[in-house]
């Protein structure tokens, strides 16, 4: 819920100050009732808001790709005062929210939008948009460990679905390895729990791909808008993954 004058200003009606004057003057209607109370709360996605009887412009949909740093919370607010992903979106005026989530300690590819339907498509458990992570572990897990991760690991909320798993980088000096894992589900802390289950707790976790979108060229802490084609392609992918699942 948002204050009415903020919603009016965001819709481009006038400055916040001017919008307050318009409310006080009885020029604004919410669900066909005139509202003169400043600070009246509305939900722009649900409430009908009019100025002098004419509906205000709907907020444009925006689609953002952020390279989330580690140590940042994936939510709009944090009661503990920690940094949130919204702190990185300088100049974005629309009220966007994350599409799914990355753990506080996970870095990498995060999508944000104000298009509820698109976000729903991409995160619904029935849609299996593949997500690829680079997981850093101590030592070098044997091929049989990777096979186990790929074929399914028993977690407390059930077996994991088949995944694609491969070595990305093995560094004998540092005695660590980077493993690529592509999953088609989105359970809470899934990748971390999978690696814990096979005896390799993660040192670092980074999401590098979401469907057709990668982090290529995007520095840590930076964001960019997705192109129309990228948005459409992700929607198509979610629909396709849904259909594949339904015909199984
Ligand atoms: N899996 C995890 O364990 N953490 C994430 O942030 C994303 C996937």
PDB file of C-alpha atoms and ligand atoms in Angstrom:
ATOM      1  CA  UNK A   1       0.000   0.000   0.000  1.00  0.00           C
ATOM      2  CA  UNK A   2       1.214   3.495  -0.848  1.00  0.00           C
ATOM      3  CA  UNK A   3       0.233   7.022   0.045  1.00  0.00           C
ATOM      4  CA  UNK A   4      -2.185   8.431  -2.500  1.00  0.00           C
ATOM      5  CA  UNK A   5      -0.110  11.553  -3.270  1.00  0.00           C
ATOM      6  CA  UNK A   6       2.963   9.371  -3.960  1.00  0.00           C
ATOM      7  CA  UNK A   7       1.030   7.168  -6.366  1.00  0.00           C
ATOM      8  CA  UNK A   8      -0.345  10.218  -8.173  1.00  0.00           C
ATOM      9  CA  UNK A   9       3.113  11.765  -8.465  1.00  0.00           C
ATOM     10  CA  UNK A  10       4.611   8.490  -9.712  1.00  0.00           C
ATOM     11  CA  UNK A  11       1.916   8.271 -12.364  1.00  0.00           C
ATOM     12  CA  UNK A  12       3.079  11.670 -13.622  1.00  0.00           C
ATOM     13  CA  UNK A  13      -0.043  13.610 -12.576  1.00  0.00           C
ATOM     14  CA  UNK A  14       1.986  16.446 -10.993  1.00  0.00           C
ATOM     15  CA  UNK A  15       4.613  17.020  -8.292  1.00  0.00           C
ATOM     16  CA  UNK A  16       3.959  15.420  -4.903  1.00  0.00           C
ATOM     17  CA  UNK A  17       3.132  18.849  -3.438  1.00  0.00           C
ATOM     18  CA  UNK A  18       0.677  19.693  -6.205  1.00  0.00           C
ATOM     19  CA  UNK A  19      -0.926  16.268  -5.852  1.00  0.00           C
ATOM     20  CA  UNK A  20      -1.497  16.939  -2.156  1.00  0.00           C
ATOM     21  CA  UNK A  21      -3.263  20.165  -3.063  1.00  0.00           C
ATOM     22  CA  UNK A  22      -5.423  18.328  -5.583  1.00  0.00           C
ATOM     23  CA  UNK A  23      -6.401  15.724  -2.974  1.00  0.00           C
ATOM     24  CA  UNK A  24      -7.255  18.412  -0.411  1.00  0.00           C
ATOM     25  CA  UNK A  25      -9.314  20.214  -3.053  1.00  0.00           C
ATOM     26  CA  UNK A  26     -11.453  17.078  -3.575  1.00  0.00           C
ATOM     27  CA  UNK A  27     -10.282  16.429  -7.119  1.00  0.00           C
ATOM     28  CA  UNK A  28      -9.194  12.819  -6.536  1.00  0.00           C
ATOM     29  CA  UNK A  29     -11.397   9.733  -6.437  1.00  0.00           C
ATOM     30  CA  UNK A  30     -10.472   6.265  -5.214  1.00  0.00           C
ATOM     31  CA  UNK A  31     -12.893   3.535  -6.269  1.00  0.00           C
ATOM     32  CA  UNK A  32     -15.324   6.278  -7.251  1.00  0.00           C
ATOM     33  CA  UNK A  33     -15.302   7.934  -3.787  1.00  0.00           C
ATOM     34  CA  UNK A  34     -13.728  11.361  -3.367  1.00  0.00           C
ATOM     35  CA  UNK A  35     -10.797  11.235  -0.954  1.00  0.00           C
ATOM     36  CA  UNK A  36      -9.563  14.420   0.715  1.00  0.00           C
ATOM     37  CA  UNK A  37      -7.416  12.809   3.408  1.00  0.00           C
ATOM     38  CA  UNK A  38      -3.685  13.279   2.796  1.00  0.00           C
ATOM     39  CA  UNK A  39      -1.809  10.053   3.324  1.00  0.00           C
ATOM     40  CA  UNK A  40      -4.789   7.907   2.391  1.00  0.00           C
ATOM     41  CA  UNK A  41      -3.335   4.486   1.476  1.00  0.00           C
ATOM     42  CA  UNK A  42      -4.059   2.806  -1.853  1.00  0.00           C
ATOM     43  CA  UNK A  43      -2.882  -0.209  -3.787  1.00  0.00           C
ATOM     44  CA  UNK A  44      -2.256   1.041  -7.331  1.00  0.00           C
ATOM     45  CA  UNK A  45      -2.486  -2.512  -8.683  1.00  0.00           C
ATOM     46  CA  UNK A  46      -6.024  -2.960  -7.342  1.00  0.00           C
ATOM     47  CA  UNK A  47      -7.649   0.419  -6.660  1.00  0.00           C
ATOM     48  CA  UNK A  48      -9.216   2.568  -9.351  1.00  0.00           C
ATOM     49  CA  UNK A  49      -7.705   6.044  -9.008  1.00  0.00           C
ATOM     50  CA  UNK A  50      -9.077   9.043 -10.894  1.00  0.00           C
ATOM     51  CA  UNK A  51      -8.310  12.741 -11.051  1.00  0.00           C
ATOM     52  CA  UNK A  52     -11.298  14.895 -11.976  1.00  0.00           C
ATOM     53  CA  UNK A  53     -13.034  11.655 -12.999  1.00  0.00           C
ATOM     54  CA  UNK A  54     -10.258  10.526 -15.361  1.00  0.00           C
ATOM     55  CA  UNK A  55      -8.154   7.407 -14.584  1.00  0.00           C
ATOM     56  CA  UNK A  56      -4.467   8.072 -13.922  1.00  0.00           C
ATOM     57  CA  UNK A  57      -1.864   6.492 -16.195  1.00  0.00           C
ATOM     58  CA  UNK A  58      -0.874   2.958 -15.307  1.00  0.00           C
ATOM     59  CA  UNK A  59       2.755   2.569 -14.285  1.00  0.00           C
ATOM     60  CA  UNK A  60       4.965   1.398 -17.157  1.00  0.00           C
ATOM     61  CA  UNK A  61       6.315  -2.110 -16.750  1.00  0.00           C
ATOM     62  CA  UNK A  62      10.051  -2.287 -16.179  1.00  0.00           C
ATOM     63  CA  UNK A  63      12.304  -5.344 -16.238  1.00  0.00           C
ATOM     64  CA  UNK A  64      15.685  -5.111 -14.569  1.00  0.00           C
ATOM     65  CA  UNK A  65      18.731  -7.346 -14.404  1.00  0.00           C
ATOM     66  CA  UNK A  66      20.965  -6.752 -11.356  1.00  0.00           C
ATOM     67  CA  UNK A  67      24.332  -8.310 -10.583  1.00  0.00           C
ATOM     68  CA  UNK A  68      23.682  -8.656  -6.862  1.00  0.00           C
ATOM     69  CA  UNK A  69      26.717  -8.458  -4.582  1.00  0.00           C
ATOM     70  CA  UNK A  70      27.120 -10.803  -1.629  1.00  0.00           C
ATOM     71  CA  UNK A  71      25.872  -9.452   1.723  1.00  0.00           C
ATOM     72  CA  UNK A  72      22.729  -7.819   0.360  1.00  0.00           C
ATOM     73  CA  UNK A  73      19.183  -8.851   1.208  1.00  0.00           C
ATOM     74  CA  UNK A  74      16.734  -9.728  -1.588  1.00  0.00           C
ATOM     75  CA  UNK A  75      13.711  -7.798  -0.384  1.00  0.00           C
ATOM     76  CA  UNK A  76      12.373  -4.286  -0.569  1.00  0.00           C
ATOM     77  CA  UNK A  77      12.937  -3.497   3.117  1.00  0.00           C
ATOM     78  CA  UNK A  78      14.902  -4.964   5.965  1.00  0.00           C
ATOM     79  CA  UNK A  79      13.823  -4.291   9.543  1.00  0.00           C
ATOM     80  CA  UNK A  80      17.444  -4.879  10.611  1.00  0.00           C
ATOM     81  CA  UNK A  81      18.610  -2.001   8.398  1.00  0.00           C
ATOM     82  CA  UNK A  82      20.791  -4.130   6.152  1.00  0.00           C
ATOM     83  CA  UNK A  83      21.403  -3.165   2.531  1.00  0.00           C
ATOM     84  CA  UNK A  84      18.685  -4.346   0.162  1.00  0.00           C
ATOM     85  CA  UNK A  85      18.834  -4.926  -3.585  1.00  0.00           C
ATOM     86  CA  UNK A  86      16.749  -1.761  -4.094  1.00  0.00           C
ATOM     87  CA  UNK A  87      19.691   0.299  -2.780  1.00  0.00           C
ATOM     88  CA  UNK A  88      21.482  -0.581  -6.034  1.00  0.00           C
ATOM     89  CA  UNK A  89      18.781   0.629  -8.412  1.00  0.00           C
ATOM     90  CA  UNK A  90      19.710   4.292  -8.615  1.00  0.00           C
ATOM     91  CA  UNK A  91      17.279   6.280 -10.743  1.00  0.00           C
ATOM     92  CA  UNK A  92      14.612   3.553 -10.975  1.00  0.00           C
ATOM     93  CA  UNK A  93      11.363   5.296  -9.999  1.00  0.00           C
ATOM     94  CA  UNK A  94       8.968   2.386 -10.454  1.00  0.00           C
ATOM     95  CA  UNK A  95       8.177   0.135  -7.486  1.00  0.00           C
ATOM     96  CA  UNK A  96       9.949  -3.026  -8.562  1.00  0.00           C
ATOM     97  CA  UNK A  97      10.361  -6.228  -6.583  1.00  0.00           C
ATOM     98  CA  UNK A  98      12.611  -9.270  -6.986  1.00  0.00           C
ATOM     99  CA  UNK A  99      11.604 -12.232  -9.156  1.00  0.00           C
ATOM    100  CA  UNK A 100      12.330 -15.032  -6.690  1.00  0.00           C
ATOM    101  CA  UNK A 101      15.219 -14.574  -4.328  1.00  0.00           C
ATOM    102  CA  UNK A 102      18.906 -15.052  -3.756  1.00  0.00           C
ATOM    103  CA  UNK A 103      20.247 -15.696  -0.255  1.00  0.00           C
ATOM    104  CA  UNK A 104      21.998 -12.869   1.598  1.00  0.00           C
ATOM    105  CA  UNK A 105      25.357 -14.539   0.866  1.00  0.00           C
ATOM    106  CA  UNK A 106      24.596 -15.499  -2.728  1.00  0.00           C
ATOM    107  CA  UNK A 107      25.673 -13.152  -5.490  1.00  0.00           C
ATOM    108  CA  UNK A 108      24.866 -12.806  -9.146  1.00  0.00           C
ATOM    109  CA  UNK A 109      21.904 -12.637 -11.441  1.00  0.00           C
ATOM    110  CA  UNK A 110      18.688 -11.233 -10.002  1.00  0.00           C
ATOM    111  CA  UNK A 111      15.672 -10.070 -11.993  1.00  0.00           C
ATOM    112  CA  UNK A 112      13.347  -7.358 -10.705  1.00  0.00           C
ATOM    113  CA  UNK A 113      10.102  -6.050 -12.157  1.00  0.00           C
ATOM    114  CA  UNK A 114       6.779  -4.373 -11.425  1.00  0.00           C
ATOM    115  CA  UNK A 115       4.986  -6.793 -13.778  1.00  0.00           C
ATOM    116  CA  UNK A 116       3.300  -9.217 -11.405  1.00  0.00           C
ATOM    117  CA  UNK A 117       2.153 -11.595 -14.085  1.00  0.00           C
ATOM    118  CA  UNK A 118       5.627 -11.947 -15.598  1.00  0.00           C
ATOM    119  CA  UNK A 119       7.176 -12.479 -12.143  1.00  0.00           C
ATOM    120  CA  UNK A 120       4.535 -15.096 -11.361  1.00  0.00           C
ATOM    121  CA  UNK A 121       5.236 -16.975 -14.603  1.00  0.00           C
ATOM    122  CA  UNK A 122       8.949 -17.118 -13.916  1.00  0.00           C
ATOM    123  CA  UNK A 123       8.706 -18.211 -10.299  1.00  0.00           C
ATOM    124  CA  UNK A 124       5.717 -20.551 -10.358  1.00  0.00           C
ATOM    125  CA  UNK A 125       6.841 -24.079  -9.405  1.00  0.00           C
ATOM    126  CA  UNK A 126       4.984 -25.457 -12.441  1.00  0.00           C
ATOM    127  CA  UNK A 127       7.303 -23.514 -14.736  1.00  0.00           C
ATOM    128  CA  UNK A 128      10.806 -24.897 -14.773  1.00  0.00           C
ATOM    129  CA  UNK A 129      12.977 -22.137 -16.124  1.00  0.00           C
ATOM    130  CA  UNK A 130      16.577 -23.382 -15.753  1.00  0.00           C
ATOM    131  CA  UNK A 131      18.912 -21.439 -13.490  1.00  0.00           C
ATOM    132  CA  UNK A 132      22.671 -21.913 -13.528  1.00  0.00           C
ATOM    133  CA  UNK A 133      24.932 -21.352 -10.543  1.00  0.00           C
ATOM    134  CA  UNK A 134      28.677 -21.406 -10.043  1.00  0.00           C
ATOM    135  CA  UNK A 135      29.386 -23.078  -6.727  1.00  0.00           C
ATOM    136  CA  UNK A 136      32.831 -22.876  -5.124  1.00  0.00           C
ATOM    137  CA  UNK A 137      33.846 -25.697  -2.805  1.00  0.00           C
ATOM    138  CA  UNK A 138      37.012 -26.721  -0.952  1.00  0.00           C
ATOM    139  CA  UNK A 139      39.034 -29.462  -2.630  1.00  0.00           C
ATOM    140  CA  UNK A 140      38.004 -31.268  -5.752  1.00  0.00           C
ATOM    141  CA  UNK A 141      34.867 -33.388  -5.597  1.00  0.00           C
ATOM    142  CA  UNK A 142      35.113 -36.687  -7.454  1.00  0.00           C
ATOM    143  CA  UNK A 143      33.078 -37.215 -10.618  1.00  0.00           C
ATOM    144  CA  UNK A 144      30.771 -39.534  -8.676  1.00  0.00           C
ATOM    145  CA  UNK A 145      29.786 -36.595  -6.429  1.00  0.00           C
ATOM    146  CA  UNK A 146      28.844 -34.559  -9.490  1.00  0.00           C
ATOM    147  CA  UNK A 147      26.841 -37.505 -10.808  1.00  0.00           C
ATOM    148  CA  UNK A 148      24.969 -37.702  -7.535  1.00  0.00           C
ATOM    149  CA  UNK A 149      24.135 -33.988  -7.670  1.00  0.00           C
ATOM    150  CA  UNK A 150      22.961 -34.450 -11.255  1.00  0.00           C
ATOM    151  CA  UNK A 151      20.764 -37.474 -10.702  1.00  0.00           C
ATOM    152  CA  UNK A 152      19.100 -36.289  -7.477  1.00  0.00           C
ATOM    153  CA  UNK A 153      19.947 -35.699  -3.846  1.00  0.00           C
ATOM    154  CA  UNK A 154      17.734 -36.525  -0.894  1.00  0.00           C
ATOM    155  CA  UNK A 155      16.830 -33.356   1.012  1.00  0.00           C
ATOM    156  CA  UNK A 156      14.419 -33.022   3.923  1.00  0.00           C
ATOM    157  CA  UNK A 157      11.763 -31.738   1.498  1.00  0.00           C
ATOM    158  CA  UNK A 158      12.281 -34.613  -0.937  1.00  0.00           C
ATOM    159  CA  UNK A 159      14.531 -35.710  -3.778  1.00  0.00           C
ATOM    160  CA  UNK A 160      15.846 -33.030  -6.111  1.00  0.00           C
ATOM    161  CA  UNK A 161      14.976 -33.218  -9.805  1.00  0.00           C
ATOM    162  CA  UNK A 162      17.701 -34.022 -12.354  1.00  0.00           C
ATOM    163  CA  UNK A 163      20.256 -31.242 -12.767  1.00  0.00           C
ATOM    164  CA  UNK A 164      23.158 -30.554 -15.132  1.00  0.00           C
ATOM    165  CA  UNK A 165      26.477 -30.487 -13.302  1.00  0.00           C
ATOM    166  CA  UNK A 166      30.044 -29.935 -14.527  1.00  0.00           C
ATOM    167  CA  UNK A 167      33.482 -28.692 -13.508  1.00  0.00           C
ATOM    168  CA  UNK A 168      34.187 -25.057 -14.414  1.00  0.00           C
ATOM    169  CA  UNK A 169      37.528 -24.540 -12.739  1.00  0.00           C
ATOM    170  CA  UNK A 170      39.794 -26.672 -10.588  1.00  0.00           C
ATOM    171  CA  UNK A 171      42.572 -24.820  -8.818  1.00  0.00           C
ATOM    172  CA  UNK A 172      45.043 -27.222  -7.167  1.00  0.00           C
ATOM    173  CA  UNK A 173      47.019 -24.305  -5.652  1.00  0.00           C
ATOM    174  CA  UNK A 174      44.037 -22.877  -3.797  1.00  0.00           C
ATOM    175  CA  UNK A 175      42.657 -26.370  -3.347  1.00  0.00           C
ATOM    176  CA  UNK A 176      39.217 -25.273  -4.444  1.00  0.00           C
ATOM    177  CA  UNK A 177      36.891 -26.020  -7.345  1.00  0.00           C
ATOM    178  CA  UNK A 178      34.120 -24.199  -9.110  1.00  0.00           C
ATOM    179  CA  UNK A 179      31.240 -26.414 -10.178  1.00  0.00           C
ATOM    180  CA  UNK A 180      28.473 -25.362 -12.517  1.00  0.00           C
ATOM    181  CA  UNK A 181      25.000 -26.609 -11.607  1.00  0.00           C
ATOM    182  CA  UNK A 182      21.791 -25.965 -13.538  1.00  0.00           C
ATOM    183  CA  UNK A 183      18.586 -26.639 -11.639  1.00  0.00           C
ATOM    184  CA  UNK A 184      14.985 -26.530 -12.807  1.00  0.00           C
ATOM    185  CA  UNK A 185      13.384 -26.017  -9.406  1.00  0.00           C
ATOM    186  CA  UNK A 186      13.477 -23.141  -6.945  1.00  0.00           C
ATOM    187  CA  UNK A 187      13.396 -24.529  -3.442  1.00  0.00           C
ATOM    188  CA  UNK A 188      14.677 -22.526  -0.510  1.00  0.00           C
ATOM    189  CA  UNK A 189      18.501 -22.602  -0.307  1.00  0.00           C
ATOM    190  CA  UNK A 190      18.409 -25.525  -2.693  1.00  0.00           C
ATOM    191  CA  UNK A 191      21.924 -25.399  -4.135  1.00  0.00           C
ATOM    192  CA  UNK A 192      23.529 -24.903  -0.731  1.00  0.00           C
ATOM    193  CA  UNK A 193      21.557 -27.796   0.713  1.00  0.00           C
ATOM    194  CA  UNK A 194      22.403 -30.062  -2.235  1.00  0.00           C
ATOM    195  CA  UNK A 195      26.129 -29.485  -1.818  1.00  0.00           C
ATOM    196  CA  UNK A 196      25.882 -29.918   1.960  1.00  0.00           C
ATOM    197  CA  UNK A 197      24.080 -33.221   1.373  1.00  0.00           C
ATOM    198  CA  UNK A 198      27.026 -34.561  -0.661  1.00  0.00           C
ATOM    199  CA  UNK A 199      29.602 -33.355   1.885  1.00  0.00           C
ATOM    200  CA  UNK A 200      30.775 -30.173   0.164  1.00  0.00           C
ATOM    201  CA  UNK A 201      29.447 -27.080   1.976  1.00  0.00           C
ATOM    202  CA  UNK A 202      29.732 -24.035  -0.257  1.00  0.00           C
ATOM    203  CA  UNK A 203      32.425 -21.396   0.052  1.00  0.00           C
ATOM    204  CA  UNK A 204      30.750 -19.165  -2.522  1.00  0.00           C
ATOM    205  CA  UNK A 205      27.609 -19.220  -4.656  1.00  0.00           C
ATOM    206  CA  UNK A 206      26.887 -17.126  -7.718  1.00  0.00           C
ATOM    207  CA  UNK A 207      23.938 -17.322 -10.108  1.00  0.00           C
ATOM    208  CA  UNK A 208      25.228 -16.788 -13.638  1.00  0.00           C
ATOM    209  CA  UNK A 209      22.211 -17.600 -15.804  1.00  0.00           C
ATOM    210  CA  UNK A 210      18.405 -17.399 -15.591  1.00  0.00           C
ATOM    211  CA  UNK A 211      16.821 -19.030 -18.649  1.00  0.00           C
ATOM    212  CA  UNK A 212      18.220 -17.167 -21.640  1.00  0.00           C
ATOM    213  CA  UNK A 213      19.684 -14.290 -19.591  1.00  0.00           C
ATOM    214  CA  UNK A 214      23.319 -14.170 -18.454  1.00  0.00           C
ATOM    215  CA  UNK A 215      25.389 -11.684 -16.488  1.00  0.00           C
ATOM    216  CA  UNK A 216      27.748 -11.041 -19.400  1.00  0.00           C
ATOM    217  CA  UNK A 217      29.208  -7.544 -19.325  1.00  0.00           C
ATOM    218  CA  UNK A 218      27.436  -6.523 -16.120  1.00  0.00           C
ATOM    219  CA  UNK A 219      29.754  -5.619 -13.236  1.00  0.00           C
ATOM    220  CA  UNK A 220      28.991  -6.547  -9.635  1.00  0.00           C
ATOM    221  CA  UNK A 221      26.480  -4.101  -8.079  1.00  0.00           C
ATOM    222  CA  UNK A 222      25.368  -2.783 -11.506  1.00  0.00           C
ATOM    223  CA  UNK A 223      22.027  -3.180 -13.261  1.00  0.00           C
ATOM    224  CA  UNK A 224      20.516  -2.744 -16.704  1.00  0.00           C
ATOM    225  CA  UNK A 225      17.060  -2.880 -18.240  1.00  0.00           C
ATOM    226  CA  UNK A 226      16.159  -5.994 -20.174  1.00  0.00           C
ATOM    227  CA  UNK A 227      15.279  -5.494 -23.817  1.00  0.00           C
ATOM    228  CA  UNK A 228      11.762  -6.245 -25.108  1.00  0.00           C
ATOM    229  CA  UNK A 229      13.175  -9.339 -26.828  1.00  0.00           C
ATOM    230  CA  UNK A 230      14.742 -10.609 -23.599  1.00  0.00           C
ATOM    231  CA  UNK A 231      11.476 -10.140 -21.701  1.00  0.00           C
ATOM    232  CA  UNK A 232       9.495 -11.956 -24.393  1.00  0.00           C
ATOM    233  CA  UNK A 233      12.029 -14.757 -24.649  1.00  0.00           C
ATOM    234  CA  UNK A 234      11.866 -15.421 -20.890  1.00  0.00           C
ATOM    235  CA  UNK A 235       8.063 -15.485 -21.014  1.00  0.00           C
ATOM    236  CA  UNK A 236       8.210 -17.926 -23.923  1.00  0.00           C
ATOM    237  CA  UNK A 237      10.677 -20.105 -22.038  1.00  0.00           C
ATOM    238  CA  UNK A 238       8.452 -20.228 -18.948  1.00  0.00           C
ATOM    239  CA  UNK A 239       5.436 -21.189 -21.090  1.00  0.00           C
ATOM    240  CA  UNK A 240       7.465 -23.840 -22.896  1.00  0.00           C
ATOM    241  CA  UNK A 241       8.795 -25.348 -19.667  1.00  0.00           C
ATOM    242  CA  UNK A 242       5.235 -25.458 -18.379  1.00  0.00           C
ATOM    243  CA  UNK A 243       3.975 -27.310 -21.467  1.00  0.00           C
ATOM    244  CA  UNK A 244       6.840 -29.806 -21.385  1.00  0.00           C
ATOM    245  CA  UNK A 245       6.009 -30.604 -17.763  1.00  0.00           C
ATOM    246  CA  UNK A 246       2.294 -31.019 -18.506  1.00  0.00           C
ATOM    247  CA  UNK A 247       2.845 -33.529 -21.273  1.00  0.00           C
ATOM    248  CA  UNK A 248       5.127 -35.748 -19.159  1.00  0.00           C
TER     249      UNK A 248
HETATM  250  N1  LIG B   1      20.195 -21.886  -4.030  1.00  0.00           N
HETATM  251  C1  LIG B   1      20.715 -21.484  -2.857  1.00  0.00           C
HETATM  252  O1  LIG B   1      21.103 -22.298  -2.049  1.00  0.00           O
HETATM  253  N2  LIG B   1      20.793 -20.164  -2.619  1.00  0.00           N
HETATM  254  C2  LIG B   1      20.399 -19.223  -3.501  1.00  0.00           C
HETATM  255  O2  LIG B   1      20.504 -18.033  -3.214  1.00  0.00           O
HETATM  256  C3  LIG B   1      19.871 -19.666  -4.714  1.00  0.00           C
HETATM  257  C4  LIG B   1      19.774 -21.005  -4.955  1.00  0.00           C
END
